[in-house]
Coordinates of C-alpha atoms in Angstrom, one line a residue:
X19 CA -7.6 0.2 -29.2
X20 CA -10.5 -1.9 -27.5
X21 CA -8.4 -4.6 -26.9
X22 CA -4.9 -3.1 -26.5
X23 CA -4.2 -1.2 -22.7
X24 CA -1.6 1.6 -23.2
X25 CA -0.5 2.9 -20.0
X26 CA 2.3 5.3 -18.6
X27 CA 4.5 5.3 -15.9
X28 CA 7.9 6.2 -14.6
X29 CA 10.7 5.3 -16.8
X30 CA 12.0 4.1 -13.0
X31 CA 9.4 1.8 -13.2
X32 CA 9.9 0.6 -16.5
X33 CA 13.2 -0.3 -16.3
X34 CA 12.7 -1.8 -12.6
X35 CA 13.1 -5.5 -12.0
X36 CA 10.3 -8.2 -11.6
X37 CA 11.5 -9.5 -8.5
X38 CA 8.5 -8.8 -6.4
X39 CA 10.4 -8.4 -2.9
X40 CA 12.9 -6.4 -4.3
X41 CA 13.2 -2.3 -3.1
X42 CA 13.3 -1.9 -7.0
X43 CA 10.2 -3.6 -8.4
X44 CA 8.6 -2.5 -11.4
X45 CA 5.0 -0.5 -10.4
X46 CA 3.0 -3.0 -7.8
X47 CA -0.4 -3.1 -9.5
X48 CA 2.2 -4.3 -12.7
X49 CA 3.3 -7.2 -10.9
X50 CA -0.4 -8.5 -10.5
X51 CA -1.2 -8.8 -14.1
X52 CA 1.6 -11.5 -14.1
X53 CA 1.6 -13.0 -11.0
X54 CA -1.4 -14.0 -9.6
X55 CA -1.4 -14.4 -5.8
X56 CA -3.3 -16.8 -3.4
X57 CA -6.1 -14.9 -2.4
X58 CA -7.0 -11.0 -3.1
X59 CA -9.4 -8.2 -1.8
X60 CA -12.9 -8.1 -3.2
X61 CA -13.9 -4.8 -4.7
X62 CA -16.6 -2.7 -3.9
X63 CA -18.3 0.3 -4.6
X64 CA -19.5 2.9 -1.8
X65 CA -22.9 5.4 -2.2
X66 CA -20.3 8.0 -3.3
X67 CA -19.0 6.1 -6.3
X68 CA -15.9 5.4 -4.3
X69 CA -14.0 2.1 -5.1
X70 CA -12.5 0.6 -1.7
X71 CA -11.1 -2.6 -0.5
X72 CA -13.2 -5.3 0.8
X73 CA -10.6 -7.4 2.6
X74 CA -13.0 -9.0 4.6
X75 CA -14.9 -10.7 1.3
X76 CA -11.4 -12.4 0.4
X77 CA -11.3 -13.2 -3.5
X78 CA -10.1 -16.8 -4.0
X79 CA -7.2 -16.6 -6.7
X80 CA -4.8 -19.2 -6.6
X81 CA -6.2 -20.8 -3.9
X82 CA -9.2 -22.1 -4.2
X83 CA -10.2 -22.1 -0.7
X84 CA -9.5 -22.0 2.8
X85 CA -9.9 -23.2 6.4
X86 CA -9.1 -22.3 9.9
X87 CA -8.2 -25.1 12.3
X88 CA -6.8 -24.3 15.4
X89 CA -8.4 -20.7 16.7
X90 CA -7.0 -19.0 13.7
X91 CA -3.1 -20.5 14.4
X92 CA -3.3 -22.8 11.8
X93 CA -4.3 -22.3 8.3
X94 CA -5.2 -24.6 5.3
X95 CA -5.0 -23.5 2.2
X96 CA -6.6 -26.1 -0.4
X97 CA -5.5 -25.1 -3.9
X98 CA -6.9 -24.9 -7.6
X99 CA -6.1 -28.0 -9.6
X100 CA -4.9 -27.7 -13.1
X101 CA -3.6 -24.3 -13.3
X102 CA -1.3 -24.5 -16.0
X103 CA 1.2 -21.8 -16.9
X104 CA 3.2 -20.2 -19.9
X105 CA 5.8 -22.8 -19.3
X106 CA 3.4 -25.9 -19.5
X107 CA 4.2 -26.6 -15.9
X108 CA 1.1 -26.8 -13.3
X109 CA 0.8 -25.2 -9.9
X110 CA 1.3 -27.1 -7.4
X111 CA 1.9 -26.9 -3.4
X112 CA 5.3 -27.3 -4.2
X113 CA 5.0 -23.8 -5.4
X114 CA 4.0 -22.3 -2.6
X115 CA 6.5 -23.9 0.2
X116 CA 9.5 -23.0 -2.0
X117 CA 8.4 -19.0 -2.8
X118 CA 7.8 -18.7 1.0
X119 CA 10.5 -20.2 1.9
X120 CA 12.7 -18.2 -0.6
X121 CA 10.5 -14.8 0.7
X122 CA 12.1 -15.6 4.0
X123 CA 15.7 -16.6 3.0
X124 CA 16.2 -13.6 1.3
X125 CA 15.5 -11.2 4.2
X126 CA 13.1 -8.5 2.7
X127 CA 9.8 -6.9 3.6
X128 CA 8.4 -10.0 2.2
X129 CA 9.9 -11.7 5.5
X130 CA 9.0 -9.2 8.0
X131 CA 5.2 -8.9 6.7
X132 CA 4.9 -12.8 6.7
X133 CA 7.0 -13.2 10.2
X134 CA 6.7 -10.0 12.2
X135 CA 3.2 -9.3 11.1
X136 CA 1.3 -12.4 9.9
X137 CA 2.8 -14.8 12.2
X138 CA 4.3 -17.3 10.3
X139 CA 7.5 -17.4 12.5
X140 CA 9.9 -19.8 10.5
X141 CA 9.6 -20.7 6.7
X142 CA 9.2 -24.6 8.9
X143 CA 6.1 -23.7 9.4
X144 CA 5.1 -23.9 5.9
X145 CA 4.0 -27.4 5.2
X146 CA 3.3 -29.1 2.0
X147 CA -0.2 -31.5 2.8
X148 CA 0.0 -33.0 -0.7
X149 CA -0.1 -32.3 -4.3
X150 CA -2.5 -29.2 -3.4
X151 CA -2.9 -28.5 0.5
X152 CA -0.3 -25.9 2.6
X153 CA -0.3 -25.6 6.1
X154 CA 0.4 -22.6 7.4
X155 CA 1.3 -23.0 11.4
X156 CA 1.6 -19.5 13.2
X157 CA 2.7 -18.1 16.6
X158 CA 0.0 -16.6 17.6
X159 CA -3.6 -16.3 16.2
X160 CA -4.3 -14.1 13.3
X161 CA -8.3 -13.8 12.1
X162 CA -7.2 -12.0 9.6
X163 CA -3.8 -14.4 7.9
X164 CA -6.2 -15.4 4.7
X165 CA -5.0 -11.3 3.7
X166 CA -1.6 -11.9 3.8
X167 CA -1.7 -14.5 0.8
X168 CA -2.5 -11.7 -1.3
X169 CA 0.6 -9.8 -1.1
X170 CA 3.1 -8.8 -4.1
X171 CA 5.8 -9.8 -1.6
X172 CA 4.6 -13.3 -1.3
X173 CA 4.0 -13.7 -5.1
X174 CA 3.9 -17.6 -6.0
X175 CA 7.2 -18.2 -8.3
X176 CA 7.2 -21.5 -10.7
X177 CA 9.5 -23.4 -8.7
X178 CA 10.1 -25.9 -11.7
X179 CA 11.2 -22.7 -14.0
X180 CA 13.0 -20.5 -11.7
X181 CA 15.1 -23.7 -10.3
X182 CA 16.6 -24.1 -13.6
X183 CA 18.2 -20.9 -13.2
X184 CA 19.6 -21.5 -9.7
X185 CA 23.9 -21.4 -8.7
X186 CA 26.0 -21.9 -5.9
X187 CA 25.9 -18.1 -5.9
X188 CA 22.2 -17.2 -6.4
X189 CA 20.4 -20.1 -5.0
X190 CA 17.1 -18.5 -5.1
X191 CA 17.0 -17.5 -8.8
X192 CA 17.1 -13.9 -8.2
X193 CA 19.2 -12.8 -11.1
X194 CA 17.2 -14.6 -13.3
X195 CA 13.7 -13.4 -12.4
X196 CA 14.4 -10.2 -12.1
X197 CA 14.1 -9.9 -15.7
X198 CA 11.6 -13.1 -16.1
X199 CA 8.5 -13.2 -14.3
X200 CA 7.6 -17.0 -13.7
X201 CA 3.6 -17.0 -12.0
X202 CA 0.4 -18.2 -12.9
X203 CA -1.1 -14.3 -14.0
X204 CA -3.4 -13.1 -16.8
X205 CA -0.3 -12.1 -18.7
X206 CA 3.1 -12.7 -19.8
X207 CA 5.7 -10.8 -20.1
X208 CA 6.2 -10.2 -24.1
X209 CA 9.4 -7.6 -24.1
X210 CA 10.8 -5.1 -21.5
X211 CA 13.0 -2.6 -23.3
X212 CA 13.3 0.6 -25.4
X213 CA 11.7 2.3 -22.5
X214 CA 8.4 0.3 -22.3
X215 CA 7.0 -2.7 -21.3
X216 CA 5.0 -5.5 -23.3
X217 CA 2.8 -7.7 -22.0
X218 CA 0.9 -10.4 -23.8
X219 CA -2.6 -12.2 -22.8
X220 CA -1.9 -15.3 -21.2
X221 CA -3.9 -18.2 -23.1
X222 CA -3.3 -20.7 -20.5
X223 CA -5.3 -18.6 -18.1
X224 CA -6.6 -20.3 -15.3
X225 CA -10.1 -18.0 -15.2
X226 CA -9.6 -17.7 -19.6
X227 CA -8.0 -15.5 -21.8
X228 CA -8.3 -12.1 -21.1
X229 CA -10.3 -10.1 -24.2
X230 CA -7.4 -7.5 -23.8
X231 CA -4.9 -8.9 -25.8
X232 CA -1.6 -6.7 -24.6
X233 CA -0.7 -4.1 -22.6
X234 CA 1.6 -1.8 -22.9
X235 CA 3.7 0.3 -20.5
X236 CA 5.5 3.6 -21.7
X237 CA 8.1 5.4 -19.7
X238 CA 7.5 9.2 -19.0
X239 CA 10.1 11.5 -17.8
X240 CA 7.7 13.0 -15.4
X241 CA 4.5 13.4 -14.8
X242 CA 3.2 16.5 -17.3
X243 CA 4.7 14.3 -20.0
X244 CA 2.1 11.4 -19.0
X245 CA -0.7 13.6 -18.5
X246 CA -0.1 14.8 -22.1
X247 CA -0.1 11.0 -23.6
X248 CA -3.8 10.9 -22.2
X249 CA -4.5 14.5 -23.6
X250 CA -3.8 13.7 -27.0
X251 CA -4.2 10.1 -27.3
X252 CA -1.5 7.7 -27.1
X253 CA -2.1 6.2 -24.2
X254 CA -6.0 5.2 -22.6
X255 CA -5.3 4.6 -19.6
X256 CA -3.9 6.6 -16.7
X257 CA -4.0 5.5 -12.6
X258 CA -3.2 6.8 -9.5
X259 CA -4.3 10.4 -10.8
X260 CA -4.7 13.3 -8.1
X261 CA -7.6 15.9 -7.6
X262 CA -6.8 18.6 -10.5
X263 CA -6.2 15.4 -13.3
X264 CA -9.4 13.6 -11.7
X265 CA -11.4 17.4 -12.0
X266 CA -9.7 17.5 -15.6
X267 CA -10.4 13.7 -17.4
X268 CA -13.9 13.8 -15.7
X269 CA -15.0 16.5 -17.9
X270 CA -14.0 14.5 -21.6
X271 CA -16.7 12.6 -22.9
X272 CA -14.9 10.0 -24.4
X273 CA -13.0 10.0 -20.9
X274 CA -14.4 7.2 -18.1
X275 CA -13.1 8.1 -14.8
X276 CA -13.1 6.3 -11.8
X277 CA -13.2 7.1 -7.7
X278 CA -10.7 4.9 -5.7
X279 CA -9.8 5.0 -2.0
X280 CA -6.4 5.6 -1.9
X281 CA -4.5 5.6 1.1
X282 CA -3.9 8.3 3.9
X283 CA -2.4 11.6 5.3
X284 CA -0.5 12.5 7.9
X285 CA 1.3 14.9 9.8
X286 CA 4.3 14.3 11.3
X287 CA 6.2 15.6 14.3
X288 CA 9.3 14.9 15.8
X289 CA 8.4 14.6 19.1
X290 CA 11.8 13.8 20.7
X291 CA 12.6 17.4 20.5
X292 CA 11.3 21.0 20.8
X293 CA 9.7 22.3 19.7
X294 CA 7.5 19.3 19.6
X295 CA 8.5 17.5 22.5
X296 CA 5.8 19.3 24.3
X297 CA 2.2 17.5 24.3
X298 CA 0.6 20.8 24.7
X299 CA 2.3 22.3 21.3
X300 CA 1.3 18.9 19.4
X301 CA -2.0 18.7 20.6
X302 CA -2.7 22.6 19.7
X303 CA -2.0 21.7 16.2
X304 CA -4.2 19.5 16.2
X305 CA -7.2 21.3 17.1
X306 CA -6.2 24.5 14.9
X307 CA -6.0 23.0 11.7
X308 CA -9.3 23.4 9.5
X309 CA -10.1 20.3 8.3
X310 CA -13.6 20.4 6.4
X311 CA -11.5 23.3 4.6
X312 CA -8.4 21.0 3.8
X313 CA -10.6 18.5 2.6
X314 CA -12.4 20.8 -0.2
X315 CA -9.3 22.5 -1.0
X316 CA -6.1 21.0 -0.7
X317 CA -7.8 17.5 -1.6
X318 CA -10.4 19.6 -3.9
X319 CA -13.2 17.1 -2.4
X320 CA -11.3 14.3 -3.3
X321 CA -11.1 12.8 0.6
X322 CA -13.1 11.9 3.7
X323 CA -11.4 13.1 7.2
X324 CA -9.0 10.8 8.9
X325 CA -9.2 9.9 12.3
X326 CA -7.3 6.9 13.8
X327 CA -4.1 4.5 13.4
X328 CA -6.9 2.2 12.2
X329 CA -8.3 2.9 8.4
X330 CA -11.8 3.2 8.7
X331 CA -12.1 0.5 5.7
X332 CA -10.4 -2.1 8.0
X333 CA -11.7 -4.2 11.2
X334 CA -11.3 -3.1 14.9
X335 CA -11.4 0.9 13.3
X336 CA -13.5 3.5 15.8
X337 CA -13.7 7.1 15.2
X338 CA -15.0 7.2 18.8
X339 CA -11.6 7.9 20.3
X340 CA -10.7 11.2 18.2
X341 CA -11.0 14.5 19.5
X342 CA -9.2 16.6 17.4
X343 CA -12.0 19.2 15.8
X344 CA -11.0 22.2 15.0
X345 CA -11.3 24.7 18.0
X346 CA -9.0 27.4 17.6
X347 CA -9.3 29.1 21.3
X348 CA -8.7 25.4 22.9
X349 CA -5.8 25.3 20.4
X350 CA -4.6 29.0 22.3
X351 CA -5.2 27.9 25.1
X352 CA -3.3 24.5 25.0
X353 CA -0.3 26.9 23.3
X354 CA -0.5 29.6 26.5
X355 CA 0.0 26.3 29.1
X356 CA 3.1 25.0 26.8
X357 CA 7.1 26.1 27.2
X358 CA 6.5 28.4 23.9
X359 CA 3.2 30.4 25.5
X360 CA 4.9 33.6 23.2
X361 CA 4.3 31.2 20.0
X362 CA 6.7 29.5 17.8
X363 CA 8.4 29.2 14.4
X364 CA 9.3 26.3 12.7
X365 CA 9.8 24.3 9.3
X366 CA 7.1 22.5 7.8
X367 CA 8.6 19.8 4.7
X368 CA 6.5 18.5 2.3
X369 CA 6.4 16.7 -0.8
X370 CA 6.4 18.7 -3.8
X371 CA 3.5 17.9 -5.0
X372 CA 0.4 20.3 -5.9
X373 CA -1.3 18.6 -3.1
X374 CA 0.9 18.9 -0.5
X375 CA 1.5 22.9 -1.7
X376 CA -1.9 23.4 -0.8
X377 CA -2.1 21.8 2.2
X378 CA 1.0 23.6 3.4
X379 CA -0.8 26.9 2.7
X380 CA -3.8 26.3 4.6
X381 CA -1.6 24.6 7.4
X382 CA 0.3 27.7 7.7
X383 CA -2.2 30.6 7.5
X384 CA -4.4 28.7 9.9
X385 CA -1.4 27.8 12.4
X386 CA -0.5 31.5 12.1
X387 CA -3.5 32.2 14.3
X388 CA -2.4 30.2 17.4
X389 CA 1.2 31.9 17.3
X390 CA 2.8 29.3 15.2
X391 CA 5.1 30.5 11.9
X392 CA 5.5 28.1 9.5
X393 CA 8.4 28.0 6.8
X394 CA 7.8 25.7 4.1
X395 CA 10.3 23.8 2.6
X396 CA 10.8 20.7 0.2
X397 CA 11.1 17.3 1.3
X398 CA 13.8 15.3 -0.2
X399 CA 14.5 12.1 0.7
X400 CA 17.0 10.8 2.3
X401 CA 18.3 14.8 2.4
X402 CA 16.9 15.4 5.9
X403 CA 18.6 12.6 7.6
X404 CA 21.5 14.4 6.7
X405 CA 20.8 18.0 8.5
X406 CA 19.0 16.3 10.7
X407 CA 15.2 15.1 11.3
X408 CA 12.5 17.8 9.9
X409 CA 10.7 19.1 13.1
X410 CA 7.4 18.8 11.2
X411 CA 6.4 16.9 7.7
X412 CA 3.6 15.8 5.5
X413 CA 3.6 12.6 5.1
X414 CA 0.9 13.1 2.4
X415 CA 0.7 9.6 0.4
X416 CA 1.2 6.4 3.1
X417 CA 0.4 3.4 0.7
X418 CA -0.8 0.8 2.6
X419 CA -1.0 -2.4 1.3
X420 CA -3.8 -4.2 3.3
X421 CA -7.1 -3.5 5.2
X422 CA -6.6 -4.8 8.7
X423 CA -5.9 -3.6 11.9
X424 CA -2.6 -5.0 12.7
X425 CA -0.9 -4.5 9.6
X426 CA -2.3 -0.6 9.9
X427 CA -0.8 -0.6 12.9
X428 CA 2.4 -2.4 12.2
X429 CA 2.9 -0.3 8.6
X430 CA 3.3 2.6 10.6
X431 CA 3.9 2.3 14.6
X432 CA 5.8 -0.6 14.3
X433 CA 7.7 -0.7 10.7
X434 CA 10.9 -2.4 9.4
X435 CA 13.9 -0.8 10.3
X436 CA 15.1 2.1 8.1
X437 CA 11.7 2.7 6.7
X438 CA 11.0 6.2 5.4
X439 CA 14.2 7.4 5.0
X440 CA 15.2 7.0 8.6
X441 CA 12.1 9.6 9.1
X442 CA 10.5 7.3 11.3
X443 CA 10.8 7.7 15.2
X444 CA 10.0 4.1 17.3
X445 CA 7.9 4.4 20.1
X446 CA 8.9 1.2 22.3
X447 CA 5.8 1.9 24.3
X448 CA 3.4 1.6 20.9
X449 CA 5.5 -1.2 19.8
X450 CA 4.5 -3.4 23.3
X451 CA 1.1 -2.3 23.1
X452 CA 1.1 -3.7 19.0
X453 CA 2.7 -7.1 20.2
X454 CA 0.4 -7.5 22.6
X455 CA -2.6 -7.2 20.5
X456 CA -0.9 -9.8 17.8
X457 CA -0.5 -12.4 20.7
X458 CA -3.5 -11.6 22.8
X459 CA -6.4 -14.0 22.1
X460 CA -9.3 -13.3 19.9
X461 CA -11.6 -13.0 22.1
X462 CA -9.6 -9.9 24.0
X463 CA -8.3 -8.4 20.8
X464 CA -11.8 -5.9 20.5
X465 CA -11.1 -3.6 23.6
X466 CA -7.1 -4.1 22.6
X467 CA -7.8 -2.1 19.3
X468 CA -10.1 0.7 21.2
X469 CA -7.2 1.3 23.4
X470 CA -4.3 1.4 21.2
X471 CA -6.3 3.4 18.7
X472 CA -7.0 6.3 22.1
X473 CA -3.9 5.7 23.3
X474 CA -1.8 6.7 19.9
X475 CA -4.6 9.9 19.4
X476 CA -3.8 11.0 22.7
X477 CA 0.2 11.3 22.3
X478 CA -0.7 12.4 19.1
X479 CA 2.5 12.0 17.5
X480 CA 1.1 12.8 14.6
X481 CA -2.6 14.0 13.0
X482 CA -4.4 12.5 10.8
X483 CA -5.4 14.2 8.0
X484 CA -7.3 12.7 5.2
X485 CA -7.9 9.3 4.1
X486 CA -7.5 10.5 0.0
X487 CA -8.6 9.2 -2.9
X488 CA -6.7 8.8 -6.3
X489 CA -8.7 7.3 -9.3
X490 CA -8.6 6.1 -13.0
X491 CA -9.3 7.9 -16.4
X492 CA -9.5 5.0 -19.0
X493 CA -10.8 5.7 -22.6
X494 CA -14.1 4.3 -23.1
X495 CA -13.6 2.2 -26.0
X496 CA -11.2 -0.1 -24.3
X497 CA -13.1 -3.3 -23.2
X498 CA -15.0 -3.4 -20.3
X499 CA -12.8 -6.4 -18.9
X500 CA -10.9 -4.1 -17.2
X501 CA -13.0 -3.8 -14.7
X502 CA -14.0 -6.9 -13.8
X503 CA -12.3 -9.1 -10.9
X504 CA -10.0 -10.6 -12.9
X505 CA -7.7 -7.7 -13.6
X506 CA -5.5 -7.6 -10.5
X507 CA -3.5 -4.8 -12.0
X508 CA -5.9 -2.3 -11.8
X509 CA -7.5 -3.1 -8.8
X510 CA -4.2 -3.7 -6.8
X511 CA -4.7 -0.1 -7.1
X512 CA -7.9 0.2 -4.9
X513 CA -5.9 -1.4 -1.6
X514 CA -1.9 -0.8 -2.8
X515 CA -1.9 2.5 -4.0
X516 CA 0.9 5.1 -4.9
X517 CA 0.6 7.9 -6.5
X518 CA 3.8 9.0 -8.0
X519 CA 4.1 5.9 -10.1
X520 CA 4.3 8.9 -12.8
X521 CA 6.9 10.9 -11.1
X522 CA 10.3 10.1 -11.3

């Protein structure tokens, strides 16, 4: 199978649409190997072996290059000439205004990373040059806007294709390409159906044919069942694995596994009421939790400690501003000067995940010792909404999609509205500080990020666990192309990563 990819996921994920800003896309890393966005991340590889984003070293995909104007409020985006599609029909700036300006008409996260985040207030601001230059005008300056072309949300759609599918009543093609991915990728889509997905090696490639000639997608009920294709051969390739299946592939010699920075770990309180309302009660967790412990057991090794709102992989990140070690008579201490100095008990929800199970364990034999009892329970989504918000949860896999400061802070101080479940609690004061920083100039920007980043730590309305890694087992006979830059799909994974894309 050198040249064939056999993969598994969700049959969720399977049967999901292509619409990339939809809240029911197929797998994210998926839609890369058929759309192929403006810029992307550059990959590299740390003294550890560790895959992790290099957003800073921007790939150029579709766009060939870039240039900064006005003080980083105006963008030009110069693109590459003769890409020619599945359909016969070249890319062309044409493209690009009409997929923003249908990410914006159609009121998604697309919209709200591109707007809220990026800056690029109104789809008018999108300008069409010529045949092959954008403009991109924004509100405010953003070093960083060069990222935000590389998002699934903001995938560029053949305009000529889609708009033959276009009504009075679906005006932006949606019906049509949820089933028909129209872009510019390193595949095609062959067949979706009978619980698995085809996908064919596009020969109109702009960067040429890609030596692995399909790939295939098969639907698993759950996760043991996908583990088990590995195990006894029908699939080669498995991604977004966690610790025990990393420890378990990483041991087969005709196994290749692969370390990736995943995302992070946090956890949660609900600090608009007791028992966590009290600063003295939050803070005390923080300093009685054992962290080099969770690290080697609940992650099995498989993490480095997390420290700030700001990953340590993107810009404007200091671990200079965090505290929280583990100190268990400060953590007593801080618990005697609360309102609960007799102790507490409380629920702790997690995912059910072997993970998070572990985690919970340590979290609550460790607690113990400060007078906090822990019940564990399951979280399921949106079920807590419903009894109301958990006191205290794990939010063990947040999957952000970018490496910068701002969209760190925005993905989860400052998110859309209803994000989570309804689990999220707004913070108006974090949310002016955040808009501030977005429309503060560049040169003040620096000691913006130091503050926020003490400022958040200190009302610790949450801790920060682990930034975790996930990781790839890939058969070794399938061709080394796979790794190499021009596979999106697979490294989508090292910057946009979610881990129960097995689950259901």
């Amino acid at each position: 199978m050198k040249n064939k990819l056999i993969t598994a996921y969700s049959m969720n994920s399977i049967n999901d649409t292509w619409d990339s800003d939809s809240s029911h896309v197929a797998a994210n890393n998926t839609v890369y190997m058929v759309y192929e966005p403006l810029t992307f991340p550059s990959v590299e590889i740390d003294n550890a072996g560790v895959r992790y984003p290099a957003a800073n070293d921007l790939m150029p995909r579709l766009a060939a290059s870039w240039e900064n104007l006005d003080n980083a409020k105006k963008w030009r985006i110069h693109l590459r000439k003769n890409v020619i599609n599945q359909y016969g029909h070249e890319l062309t700036a044409d493209d690009v205004v009409w997929s923003w300006l249908r990410t914006y008409e159609l009121r998604r996260v697309g919209r709200w990373r591109s707007r809220r985040v990026a800056g690029v207030f109104e789809s008018s601001d999108i300008i069409q040059k010529d045949k092959y230059t954008i403009d991109f005008i924004l509100n405010r300056p953003n070093e960083f806007f060069p990222q935000y072309l590389s998002f699934s949300t903001n995938v560029i759609v053949d305009s000529i294709e889609a708009r033959k599918h276009i009504n009075e009543d679906d005006p932006w093609a949606v019906k049509w390409l949820e089933k028909n991915p129209a872009g510019w990728g390193a595949f095609r889509l062959a067949e979706q159906g009978n619980n698995q997905i085809r996908l064919q090696a596009n020969e109109t490639y702009w960067a040429g044919q890609s030596p692995i000639e399909e790939i295939i997608q098969i639907g698993v009920q759950n996760r043991d069942e996908g583990l088990a294709l590995l195990r006894n051969g029908e699939v080669n390739c498995l991604m977004n694995l966690y610790p025990e299946e990393l420890q378990e592939f990483s041991s087969q010699s005709n196994i290749q596994t692969n370390l990736v920075r995943s995302n992070h770990s946090k956890l949660e309180f609900d600090y608009m009421a007791a028992p966590f309302d009290d600063l003295n009660v939050r803070q005390a967790i923080a300093y009685g939790l054992p962290y080099e412990r969770i690290i080697e057991e609940a992650y099995m090794g498989f993490a480095q400690r997390s420290t700030s709102p700001i990953l340590s992989v993107s810009s404007g990140y200091s671990n200079a501003y965090a505290p929280y070690e583990t100190n268990i008579e400060k953590a007593k201490l801080l618990m005697a000067k609360s309102k609960y100095p007799e102790g507490i008990s409380t629920e702790l929800f997690i995912d059910p995940t072997n993970e998070s199970i572990r985690f919970a364990e340590i979290a609550q034999s460790s607690l113990k010792e400060i007078g906090i009892e822990l019940t564990i329970s399951n979280l399921n989504w949106p079920e807590p909404l419903q009894n109301g918000r958990p006191p205290m949860w794990f939010h063990s896999d947040c999957g952000h999609a970018l490496t910068e400061p701002i969209y760190d802070l925005c993905h989860d101080f400052d998110p859309p509205m209803g994000i989570l479940g309804g689990l999220f609690i707004r913070n108006d004061n974090f949310v002016e500080k955040i808009t501030a920083i977005k429309n503060a100039s560049l040169s003040n920007k620096a000691h913006m990020y130091a503050e926020i980043q003490k400022d958040i730590i200190d009302f610790t309305p949450c801790v920060f666990i682990a930034e975790n890694q996930t990781g790839w087992a890939i058969h070794k006979s399938v061709d080394p192309w796979i790794y190499t830059e021009h596979n999106l799909g697979l490294n989508a994974t090292v910057w946009s990563t979610h881990r129960n894309q097995m689950n259901t």
